[in-house]
Short mmCIF file of C-alpha atoms in Angstrom, two decimals:
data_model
loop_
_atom_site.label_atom_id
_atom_site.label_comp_id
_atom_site.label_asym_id
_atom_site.label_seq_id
_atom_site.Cartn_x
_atom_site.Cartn_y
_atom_site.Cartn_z
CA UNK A 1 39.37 159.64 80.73
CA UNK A 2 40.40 159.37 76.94
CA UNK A 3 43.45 160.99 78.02
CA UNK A 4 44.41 158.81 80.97
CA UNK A 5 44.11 155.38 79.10
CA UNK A 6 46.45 156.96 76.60
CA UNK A 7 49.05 158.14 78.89
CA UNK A 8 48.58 154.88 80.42
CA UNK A 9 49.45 153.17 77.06
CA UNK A 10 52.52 155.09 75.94
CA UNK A 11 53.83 154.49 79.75
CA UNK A 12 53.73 150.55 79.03
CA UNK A 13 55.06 150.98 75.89
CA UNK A 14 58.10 152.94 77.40
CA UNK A 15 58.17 150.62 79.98
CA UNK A 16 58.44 147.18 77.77
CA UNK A 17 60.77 149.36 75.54
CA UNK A 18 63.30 149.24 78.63
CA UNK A 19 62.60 145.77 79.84
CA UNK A 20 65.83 144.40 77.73
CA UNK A 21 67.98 146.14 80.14
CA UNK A 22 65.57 146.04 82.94
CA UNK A 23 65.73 142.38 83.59
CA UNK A 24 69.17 139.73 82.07
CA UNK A 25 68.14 136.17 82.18
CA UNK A 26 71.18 133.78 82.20
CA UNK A 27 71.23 131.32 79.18
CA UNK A 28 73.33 129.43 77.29
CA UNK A 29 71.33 128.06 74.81
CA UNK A 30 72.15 131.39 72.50
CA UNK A 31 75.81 130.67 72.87
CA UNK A 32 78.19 129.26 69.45
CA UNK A 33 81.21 128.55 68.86
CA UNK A 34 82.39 131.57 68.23
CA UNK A 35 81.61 132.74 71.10
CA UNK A 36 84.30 130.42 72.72
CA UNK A 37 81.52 127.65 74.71
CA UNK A 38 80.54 124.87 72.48
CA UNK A 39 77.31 123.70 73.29
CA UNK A 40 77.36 118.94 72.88
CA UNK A 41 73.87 117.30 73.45
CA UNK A 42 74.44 114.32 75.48
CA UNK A 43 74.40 110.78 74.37
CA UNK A 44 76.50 107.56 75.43
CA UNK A 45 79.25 108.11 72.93
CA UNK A 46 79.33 112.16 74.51
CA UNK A 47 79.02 110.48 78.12
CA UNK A 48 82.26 108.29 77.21
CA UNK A 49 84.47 110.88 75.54
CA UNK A 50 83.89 113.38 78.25
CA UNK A 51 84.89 110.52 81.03
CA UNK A 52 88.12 110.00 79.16
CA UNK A 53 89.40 113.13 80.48
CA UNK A 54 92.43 112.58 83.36
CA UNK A 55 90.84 112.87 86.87
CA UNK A 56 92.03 110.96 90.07
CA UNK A 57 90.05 111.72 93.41
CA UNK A 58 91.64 113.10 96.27
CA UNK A 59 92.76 110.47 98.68
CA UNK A 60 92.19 110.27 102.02
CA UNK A 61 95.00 110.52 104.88
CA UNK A 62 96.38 106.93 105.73
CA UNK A 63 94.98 107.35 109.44
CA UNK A 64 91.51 106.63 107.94
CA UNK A 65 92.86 103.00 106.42
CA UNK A 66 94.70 101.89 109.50
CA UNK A 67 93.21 99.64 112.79
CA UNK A 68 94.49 100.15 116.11
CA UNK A 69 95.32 96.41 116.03
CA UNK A 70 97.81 95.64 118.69
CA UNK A 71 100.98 93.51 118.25
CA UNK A 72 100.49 89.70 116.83
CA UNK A 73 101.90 86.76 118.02
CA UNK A 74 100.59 84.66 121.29
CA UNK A 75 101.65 86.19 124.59
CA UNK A 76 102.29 83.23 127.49
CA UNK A 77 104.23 82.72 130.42
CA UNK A 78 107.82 81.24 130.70
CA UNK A 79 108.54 77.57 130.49
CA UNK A 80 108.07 75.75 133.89
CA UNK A 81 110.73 73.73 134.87
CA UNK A 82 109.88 69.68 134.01
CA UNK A 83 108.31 67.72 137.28
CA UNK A 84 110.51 65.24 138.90
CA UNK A 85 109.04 62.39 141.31
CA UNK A 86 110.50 59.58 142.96
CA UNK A 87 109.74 56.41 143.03
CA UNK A 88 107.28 54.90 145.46
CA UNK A 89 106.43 51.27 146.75
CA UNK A 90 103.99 49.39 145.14
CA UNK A 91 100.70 47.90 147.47
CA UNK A 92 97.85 45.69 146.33
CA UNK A 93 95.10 45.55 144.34
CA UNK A 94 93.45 49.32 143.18
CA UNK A 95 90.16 49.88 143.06
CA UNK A 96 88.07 50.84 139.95
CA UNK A 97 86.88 54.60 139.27
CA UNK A 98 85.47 55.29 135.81
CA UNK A 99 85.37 58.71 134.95
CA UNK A 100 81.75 59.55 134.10
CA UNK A 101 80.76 59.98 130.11
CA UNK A 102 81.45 63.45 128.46
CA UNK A 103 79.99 64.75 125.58
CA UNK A 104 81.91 68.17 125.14
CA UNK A 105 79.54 69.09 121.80
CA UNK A 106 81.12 70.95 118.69
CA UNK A 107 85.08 72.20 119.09
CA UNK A 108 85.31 75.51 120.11
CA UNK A 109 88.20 77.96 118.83
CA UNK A 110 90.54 79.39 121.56
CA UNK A 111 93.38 81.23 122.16
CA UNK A 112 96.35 79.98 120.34
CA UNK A 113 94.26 78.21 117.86
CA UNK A 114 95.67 78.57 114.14
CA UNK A 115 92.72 79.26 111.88
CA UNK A 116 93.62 78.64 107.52
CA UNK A 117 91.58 80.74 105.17
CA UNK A 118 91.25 79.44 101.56
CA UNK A 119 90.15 81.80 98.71
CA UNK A 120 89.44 80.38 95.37
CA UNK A 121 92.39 81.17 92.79
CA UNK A 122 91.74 82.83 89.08
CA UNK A 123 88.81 85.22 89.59
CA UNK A 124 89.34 89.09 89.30
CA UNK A 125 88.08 89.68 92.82
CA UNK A 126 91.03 87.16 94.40
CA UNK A 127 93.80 90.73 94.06
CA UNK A 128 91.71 92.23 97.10
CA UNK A 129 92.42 89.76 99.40
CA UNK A 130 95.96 89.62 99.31
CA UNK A 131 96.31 88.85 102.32
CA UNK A 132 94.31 85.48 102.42
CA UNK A 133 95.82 84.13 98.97
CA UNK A 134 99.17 84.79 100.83
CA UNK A 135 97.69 82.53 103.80
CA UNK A 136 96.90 79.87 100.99
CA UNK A 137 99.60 79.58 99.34
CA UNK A 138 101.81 79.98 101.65
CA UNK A 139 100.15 77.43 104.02
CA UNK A 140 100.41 80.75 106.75
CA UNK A 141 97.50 80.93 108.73
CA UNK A 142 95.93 83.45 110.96
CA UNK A 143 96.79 82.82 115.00
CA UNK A 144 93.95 83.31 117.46
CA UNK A 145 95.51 85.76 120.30
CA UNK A 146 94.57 86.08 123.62
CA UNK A 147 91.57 88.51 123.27
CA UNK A 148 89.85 85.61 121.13
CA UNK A 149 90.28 88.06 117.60
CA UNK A 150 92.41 86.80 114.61
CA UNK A 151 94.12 89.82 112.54
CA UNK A 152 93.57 89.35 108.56
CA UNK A 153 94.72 92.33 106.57
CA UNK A 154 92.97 95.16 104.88
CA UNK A 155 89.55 93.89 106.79
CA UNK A 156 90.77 94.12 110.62
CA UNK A 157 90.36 92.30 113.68
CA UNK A 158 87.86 90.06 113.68
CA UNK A 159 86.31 87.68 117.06
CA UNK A 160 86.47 84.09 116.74
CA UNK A 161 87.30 82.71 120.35
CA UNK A 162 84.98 80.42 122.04
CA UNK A 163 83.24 80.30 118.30
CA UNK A 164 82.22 76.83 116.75
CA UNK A 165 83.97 76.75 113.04
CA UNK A 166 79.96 77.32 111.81
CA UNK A 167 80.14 80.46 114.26
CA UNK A 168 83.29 81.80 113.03
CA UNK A 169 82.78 81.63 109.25
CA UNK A 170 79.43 83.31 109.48
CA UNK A 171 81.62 86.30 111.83
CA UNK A 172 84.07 85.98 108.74
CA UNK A 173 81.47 86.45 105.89
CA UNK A 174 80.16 89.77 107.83
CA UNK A 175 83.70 91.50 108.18
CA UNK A 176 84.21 90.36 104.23
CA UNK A 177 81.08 91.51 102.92
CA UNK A 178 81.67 95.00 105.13
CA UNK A 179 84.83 95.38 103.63
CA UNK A 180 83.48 95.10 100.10
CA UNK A 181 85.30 92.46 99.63
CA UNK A 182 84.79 89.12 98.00
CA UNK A 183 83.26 86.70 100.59
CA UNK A 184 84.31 83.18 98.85
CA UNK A 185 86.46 81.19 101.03
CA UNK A 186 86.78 78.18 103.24
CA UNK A 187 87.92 77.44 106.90
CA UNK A 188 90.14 75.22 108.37
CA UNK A 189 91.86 74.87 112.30
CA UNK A 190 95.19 74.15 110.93
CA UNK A 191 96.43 73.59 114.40
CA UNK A 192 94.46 73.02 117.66
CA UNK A 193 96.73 74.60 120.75
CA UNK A 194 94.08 76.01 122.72
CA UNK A 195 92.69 72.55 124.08
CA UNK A 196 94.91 70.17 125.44
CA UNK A 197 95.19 66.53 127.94
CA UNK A 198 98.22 66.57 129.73
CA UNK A 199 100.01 63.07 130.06
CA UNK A 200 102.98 62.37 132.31
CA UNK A 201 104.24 59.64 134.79
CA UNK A 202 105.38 55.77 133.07
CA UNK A 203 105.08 56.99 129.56
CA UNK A 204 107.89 57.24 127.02
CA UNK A 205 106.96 60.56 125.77
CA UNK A 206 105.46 62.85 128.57
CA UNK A 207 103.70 65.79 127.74
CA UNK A 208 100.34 67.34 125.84
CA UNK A 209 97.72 65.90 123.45
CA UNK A 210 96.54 68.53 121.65
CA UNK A 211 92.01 68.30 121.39
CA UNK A 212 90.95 68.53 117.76
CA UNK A 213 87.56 68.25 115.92
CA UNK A 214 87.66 64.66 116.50
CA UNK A 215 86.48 62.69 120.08
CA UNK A 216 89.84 61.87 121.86
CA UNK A 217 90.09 58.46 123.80
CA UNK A 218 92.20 57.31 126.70
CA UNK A 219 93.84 54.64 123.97
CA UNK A 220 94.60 57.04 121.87
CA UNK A 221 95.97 59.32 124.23
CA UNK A 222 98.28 56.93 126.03
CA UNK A 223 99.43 55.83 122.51
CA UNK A 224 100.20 59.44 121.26
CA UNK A 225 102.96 59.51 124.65
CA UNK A 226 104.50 56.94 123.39
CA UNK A 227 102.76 53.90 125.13
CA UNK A 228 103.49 52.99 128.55
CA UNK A 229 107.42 52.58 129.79
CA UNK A 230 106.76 49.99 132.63
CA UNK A 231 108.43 46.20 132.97
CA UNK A 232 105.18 44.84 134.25
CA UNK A 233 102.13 46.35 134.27
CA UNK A 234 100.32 44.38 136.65
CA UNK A 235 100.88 46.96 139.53
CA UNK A 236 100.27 49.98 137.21
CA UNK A 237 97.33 52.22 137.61
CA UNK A 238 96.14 54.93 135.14
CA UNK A 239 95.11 58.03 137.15
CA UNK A 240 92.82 60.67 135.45
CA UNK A 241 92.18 63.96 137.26
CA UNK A 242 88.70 66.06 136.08
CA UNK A 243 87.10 68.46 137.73
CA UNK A 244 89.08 68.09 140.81
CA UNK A 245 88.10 64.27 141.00
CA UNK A 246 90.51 61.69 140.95
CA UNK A 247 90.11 58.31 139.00
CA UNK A 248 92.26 55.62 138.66
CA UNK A 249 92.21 52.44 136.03
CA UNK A 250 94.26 49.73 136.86
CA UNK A 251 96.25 48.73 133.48
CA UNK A 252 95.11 45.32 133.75
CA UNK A 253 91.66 46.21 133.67
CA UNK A 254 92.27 48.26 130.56
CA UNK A 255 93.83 45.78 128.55
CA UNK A 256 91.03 43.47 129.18
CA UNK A 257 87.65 45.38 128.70
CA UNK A 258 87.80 47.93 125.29
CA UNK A 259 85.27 49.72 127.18
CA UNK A 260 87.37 51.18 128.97
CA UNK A 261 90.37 52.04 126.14
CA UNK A 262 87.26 53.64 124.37
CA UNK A 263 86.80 56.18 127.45
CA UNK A 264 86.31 59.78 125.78
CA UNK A 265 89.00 62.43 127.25
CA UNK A 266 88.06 66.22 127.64
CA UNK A 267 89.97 69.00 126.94
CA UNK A 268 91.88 70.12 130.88
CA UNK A 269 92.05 66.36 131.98
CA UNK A 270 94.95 65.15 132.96
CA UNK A 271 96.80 61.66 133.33
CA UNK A 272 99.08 59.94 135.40
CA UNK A 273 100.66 56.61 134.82
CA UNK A 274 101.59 55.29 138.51
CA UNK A 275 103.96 52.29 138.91
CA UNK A 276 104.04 52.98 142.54
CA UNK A 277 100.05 53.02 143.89
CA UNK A 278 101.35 55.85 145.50
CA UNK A 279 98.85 59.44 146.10
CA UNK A 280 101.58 61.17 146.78
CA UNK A 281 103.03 61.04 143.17
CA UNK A 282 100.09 61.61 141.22
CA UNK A 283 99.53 64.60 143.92
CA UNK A 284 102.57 66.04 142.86
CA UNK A 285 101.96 66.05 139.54
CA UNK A 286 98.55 67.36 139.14
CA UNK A 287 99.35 70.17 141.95
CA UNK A 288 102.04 70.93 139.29
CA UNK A 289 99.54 71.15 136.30
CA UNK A 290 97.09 73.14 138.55
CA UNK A 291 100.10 75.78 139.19
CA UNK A 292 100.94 75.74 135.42
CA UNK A 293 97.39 76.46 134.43
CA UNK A 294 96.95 79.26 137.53
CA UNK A 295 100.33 80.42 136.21
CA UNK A 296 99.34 80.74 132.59
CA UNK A 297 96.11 82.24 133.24
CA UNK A 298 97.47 85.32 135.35
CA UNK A 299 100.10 85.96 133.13
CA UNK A 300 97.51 85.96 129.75
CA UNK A 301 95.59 88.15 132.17
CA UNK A 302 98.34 91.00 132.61
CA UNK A 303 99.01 90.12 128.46
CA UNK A 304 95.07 90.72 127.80
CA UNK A 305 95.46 94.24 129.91
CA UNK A 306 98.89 95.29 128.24
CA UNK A 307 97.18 94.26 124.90
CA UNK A 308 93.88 96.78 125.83
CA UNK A 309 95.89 99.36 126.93
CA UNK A 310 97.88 99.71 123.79
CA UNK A 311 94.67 99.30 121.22
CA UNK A 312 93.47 102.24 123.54
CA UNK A 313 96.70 104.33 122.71
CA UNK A 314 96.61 103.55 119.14
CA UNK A 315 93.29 103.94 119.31
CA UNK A 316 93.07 107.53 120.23
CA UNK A 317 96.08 108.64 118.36
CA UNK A 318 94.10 107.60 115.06
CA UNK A 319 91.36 109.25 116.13
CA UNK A 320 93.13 112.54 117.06
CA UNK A 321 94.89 112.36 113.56
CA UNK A 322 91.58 112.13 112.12
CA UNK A 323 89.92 114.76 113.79
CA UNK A 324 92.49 117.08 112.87
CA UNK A 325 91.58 116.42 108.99
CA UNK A 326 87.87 116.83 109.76
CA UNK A 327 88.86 120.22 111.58
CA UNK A 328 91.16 121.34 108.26
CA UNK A 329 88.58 120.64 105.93
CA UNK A 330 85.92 122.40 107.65
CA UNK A 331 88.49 125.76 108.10
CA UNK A 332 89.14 125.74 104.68
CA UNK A 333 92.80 124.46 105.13
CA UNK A 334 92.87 121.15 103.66
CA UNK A 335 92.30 121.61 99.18
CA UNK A 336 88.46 120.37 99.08
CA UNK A 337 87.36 119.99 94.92
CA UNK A 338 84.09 121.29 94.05
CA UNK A 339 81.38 121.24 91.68
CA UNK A 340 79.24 124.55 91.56
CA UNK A 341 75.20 124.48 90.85
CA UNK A 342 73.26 127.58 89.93
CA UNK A 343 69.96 128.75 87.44
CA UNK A 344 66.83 127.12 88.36
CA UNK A 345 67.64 124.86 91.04
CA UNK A 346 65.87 124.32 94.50
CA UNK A 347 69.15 124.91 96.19
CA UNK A 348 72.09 126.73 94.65
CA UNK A 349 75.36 126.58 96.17
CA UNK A 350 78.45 123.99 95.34
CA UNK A 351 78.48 120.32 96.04
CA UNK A 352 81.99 118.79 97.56
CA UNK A 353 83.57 115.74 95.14
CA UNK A 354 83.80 112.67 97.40
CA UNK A 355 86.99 111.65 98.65
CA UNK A 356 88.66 108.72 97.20
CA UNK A 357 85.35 108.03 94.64
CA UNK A 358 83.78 109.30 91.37
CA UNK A 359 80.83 111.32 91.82
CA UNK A 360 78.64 112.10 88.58
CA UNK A 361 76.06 114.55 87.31
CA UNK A 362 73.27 113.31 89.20
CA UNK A 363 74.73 113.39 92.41
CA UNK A 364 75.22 117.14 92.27
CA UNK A 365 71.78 117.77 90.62
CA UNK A 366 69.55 116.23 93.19
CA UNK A 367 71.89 117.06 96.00
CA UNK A 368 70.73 120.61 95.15
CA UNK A 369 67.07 119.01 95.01
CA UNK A 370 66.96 119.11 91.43
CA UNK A 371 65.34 121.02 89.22
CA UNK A 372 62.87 123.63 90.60
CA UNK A 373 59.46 122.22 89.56
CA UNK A 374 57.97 126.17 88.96
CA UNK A 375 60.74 127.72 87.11
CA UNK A 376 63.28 125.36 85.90
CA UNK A 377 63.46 124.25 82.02
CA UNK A 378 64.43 120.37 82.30
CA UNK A 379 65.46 120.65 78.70
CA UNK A 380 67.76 122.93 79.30
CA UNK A 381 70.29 121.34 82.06
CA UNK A 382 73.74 121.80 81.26
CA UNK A 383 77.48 120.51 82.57
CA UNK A 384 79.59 122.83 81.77
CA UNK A 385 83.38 122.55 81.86
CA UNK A 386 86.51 124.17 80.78
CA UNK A 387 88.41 122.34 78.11
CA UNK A 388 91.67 120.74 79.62
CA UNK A 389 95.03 122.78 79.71
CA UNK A 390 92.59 126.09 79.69
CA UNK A 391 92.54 128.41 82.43
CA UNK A 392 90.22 130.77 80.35
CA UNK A 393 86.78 130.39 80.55
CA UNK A 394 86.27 131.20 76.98
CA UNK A 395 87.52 127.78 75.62
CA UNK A 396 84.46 126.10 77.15
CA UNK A 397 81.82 122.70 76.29
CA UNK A 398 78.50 122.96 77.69
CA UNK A 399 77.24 119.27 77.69
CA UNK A 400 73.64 119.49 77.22
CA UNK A 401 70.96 117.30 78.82
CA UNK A 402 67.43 116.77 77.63
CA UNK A 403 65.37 116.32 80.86
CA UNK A 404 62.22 116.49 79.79
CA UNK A 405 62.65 113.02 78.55
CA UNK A 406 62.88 111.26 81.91
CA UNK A 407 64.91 108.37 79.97
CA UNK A 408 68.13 111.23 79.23
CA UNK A 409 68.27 110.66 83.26
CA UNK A 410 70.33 107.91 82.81
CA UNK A 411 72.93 109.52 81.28
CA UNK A 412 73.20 112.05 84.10
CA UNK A 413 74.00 108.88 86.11
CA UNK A 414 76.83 108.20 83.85
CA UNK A 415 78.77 111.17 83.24
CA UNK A 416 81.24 111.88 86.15
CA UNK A 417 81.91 115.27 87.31
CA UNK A 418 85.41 116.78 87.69
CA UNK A 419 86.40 120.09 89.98
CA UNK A 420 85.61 123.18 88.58
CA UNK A 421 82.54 121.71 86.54
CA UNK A 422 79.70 123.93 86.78
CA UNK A 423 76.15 122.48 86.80
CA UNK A 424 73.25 125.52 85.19
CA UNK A 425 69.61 124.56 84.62
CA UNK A 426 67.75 127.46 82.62
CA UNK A 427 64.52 129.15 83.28
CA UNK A 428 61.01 128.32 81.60
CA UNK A 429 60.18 130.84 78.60
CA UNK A 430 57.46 131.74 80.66
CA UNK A 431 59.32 132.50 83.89
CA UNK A 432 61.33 134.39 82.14
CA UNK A 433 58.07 136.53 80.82
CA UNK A 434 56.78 136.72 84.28
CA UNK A 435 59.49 137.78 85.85
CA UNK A 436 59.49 141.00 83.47
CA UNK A 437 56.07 141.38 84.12
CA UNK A 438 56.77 141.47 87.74
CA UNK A 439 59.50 143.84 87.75
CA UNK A 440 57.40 146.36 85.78
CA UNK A 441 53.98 146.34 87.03
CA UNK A 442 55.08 148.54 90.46
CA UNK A 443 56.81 151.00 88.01
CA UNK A 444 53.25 151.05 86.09
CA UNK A 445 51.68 151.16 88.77
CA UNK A 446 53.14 154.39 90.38
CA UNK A 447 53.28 156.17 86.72
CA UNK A 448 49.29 155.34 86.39
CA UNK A 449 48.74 156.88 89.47
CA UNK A 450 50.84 160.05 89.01
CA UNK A 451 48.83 160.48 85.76
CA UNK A 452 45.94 160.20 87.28
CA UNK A 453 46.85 163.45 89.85
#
């Protein structure tokens, strides 16, 4: 028995004896300068020098910045050619129709609508939207097309038709604040096109009132044609077509109650001045304005559909062009830049820099879910990185972090990575120890037992 726990000694003796080349622990810790990797303890001042060095991050292809916005500019129908009536006799007295009271509620945007965005001037954050200083100071604003979406660059198409100004500016502030982008700005309907009272017959200017933010009256209206171009207007009738109803105000009435001067007009009415008391030239006209609008409508219609079509196009051609970058990168044929974690992590391997950004040490560390908890030595987490103009790993700093104090953390948020860097956390003392003892107890083990036979 004597024997056996002797032979049992001078076996673990030989055994520990040959540990040293029996198990190699990766460190850096014993490294100098001499040895070509100069170990720097981090601290702000290390954090800022090692951020100095020249690193730009790959950019994306230009397929990912673009829309599949389709062309600008209002799409409408041809002119019509002007209406021409003759003149009618004139009968008696016309009966009074009032139109009934409207109260339309806040203006809505529509198509054709010009929309003014305002940014304020001076501030740092005024650069990234180019394109709305441009539409300030340039008094250019942004047109409403026939889908209902304005166009405002480097933020994209954005829906506004059939929006109260309230409505549109909170559909604004979204896109803006999406687009990381600074969301101070005011606006304005710089021109109101989509809502309109058409005025012909014994007026000196025939045509369209555009509808604005304000109530329009018949007064108003008649005054913005020019006023009435009669000799006499004690014959004269007003007719107003709504709705497919027909009313008529004798002039004479008109000038005498301010009632009916004070009559609010809607947005698709339409108004004839008759000299004649005649249907059948007011009938003419409004047929006409019914064709227009019937007109108009079919051909935005077959604009709205050409419009679609082509987003879809453009549309899948960006998408195809992006694909085909996903597909590179994930063959290996489009240049990814990587960082590369190993020691005592949870999961070694190499973490990808972010396109177009700046990723820094704590993004790779607890992308690999940090530090194992069992084995790892949080004081003992280094960057390391080869010096610049080197392509020999000898010439290398090893930027130490402390992790143990969970206030050195912040650093690890600070300092940025570059490709190439590679990111080691050591092993606990005491891992190390059991590892050895691991390794050695089967070899024990068997020599124990073949003393024993």
């Amino acid at each position: 028995m004597f024997r056996l726990r002797n032979a049992l000694a001078c076996m673990f003796v030989i055994v520990l004896g040959a540990c040293g080349s029996a198990y190699v622990s990766p460190d850096v810790s014993g490294f100098g300068g001499d040895d070509g990797v100069q170990v720097v303890d981090l601290s702000p001042a290390v954090v800022t020098h090692a951020n100095r060095s020249a690193y730009q991050p790959q950019d994306l292809p230009a397929a990912f910045s673009r829309i599949a916005g389709g062309t600008t500019g209002p799409r409408g129908a041809a002119r019509l050619p002007d209406p021409v009536f003759d003149a009618q006799a004139r009968p008696g007295a016309v009966e009074l129709r009032v139109p009934p009271a409207v109260n339309p509620g806040s203006y809505r945007i529509g198509v054709g609508d010009v929309l003014l965005l305002a940014t304020p001037r001076g501030e740092s954050t005024v650069e990234e939207l180019a394109g709305l200083v441009a539409a300030q100071n340039q008094r250019q604003g942004y047109t409403v097309q026939d889908d209902g979406d304005i166009a405002i660059p480097d933020v994209g198409r954005i829906t506004v038709g059939d929006m109260t100004l309230a409505e549109a500016e909170d559909a604004i502030f979204e896109r803006l604040i999406a687009a990381r982008i600074d969301p101070s700005f005011s606006l304005e309907v710089a021109e109101f096109n989509s809502q309109r009272i058409s005025v012909g017959g014994a007026v000196r200017n025939p045509g369209v009132v555009p509808v604005g933010m304000t109530p329009v009256y018949l007064a108003e209206v008649l005054a913005s044609a020019g006023g009435l171009d009669i000799t006499s207007d004690d014959f004269a009738v007003i007719r107003i077509y709504r709705d497919g109803n027909l009313y008529q105000i004798p002039t004479s009435d008109l000038y005498s109650d301010q009632g009916l001067q004070r009559i609010r007009l809607v947005d698709g009415d339409s108004l004839f001045v008759d000299t004649a008391y005649d249907f059948d030239q007011a009938q003419a006209y409004f047929e006409e304005v019914i064709a227009r609008a019937e007109y108009t409508q079919s051909a935005r219609a077959n604009a709205i559909a050409e419009l679609q079509t082509e987003v879809s196009i453009r549309r899948g051609a960006l998408e195809e062009s992006r694909q085909n970058f996903r597909d590179r990168v994930e063959f290996g044929a489009e240049g990814g830049e990587f960082v590369y974690i190993a020691g005592e992590v949870t999961t070694p391997g190499r973490f990808e820099l972010p396109f177009e950004n700046r990723a820094v040490l704590a993004d790779a560390l607890f992308d690999a879910g940090g530090w194992s908890a069992s084995t790892g030595n949080p004081s003992q987490i280094y960057l390391m990185r080869a010096q610049e103009n080197s392509s020999y790993a000898s010439t290398v700093t090893a930027y130490r972090l402390d992790g143990s104090n969970a206030a050195n953390l912040v650093l690890a948020t600070r300092l940025e990575l570059r490709p190439g860097d590679v990111v080691f956390v050591a092993e606990q003392p005491v891992t190390r120890w059991s590892r050895v003892i691991n390794q050695i107890t089967p070899t024990v083990i068997n020599l124990g037992a073949a003393a024993v036979n």
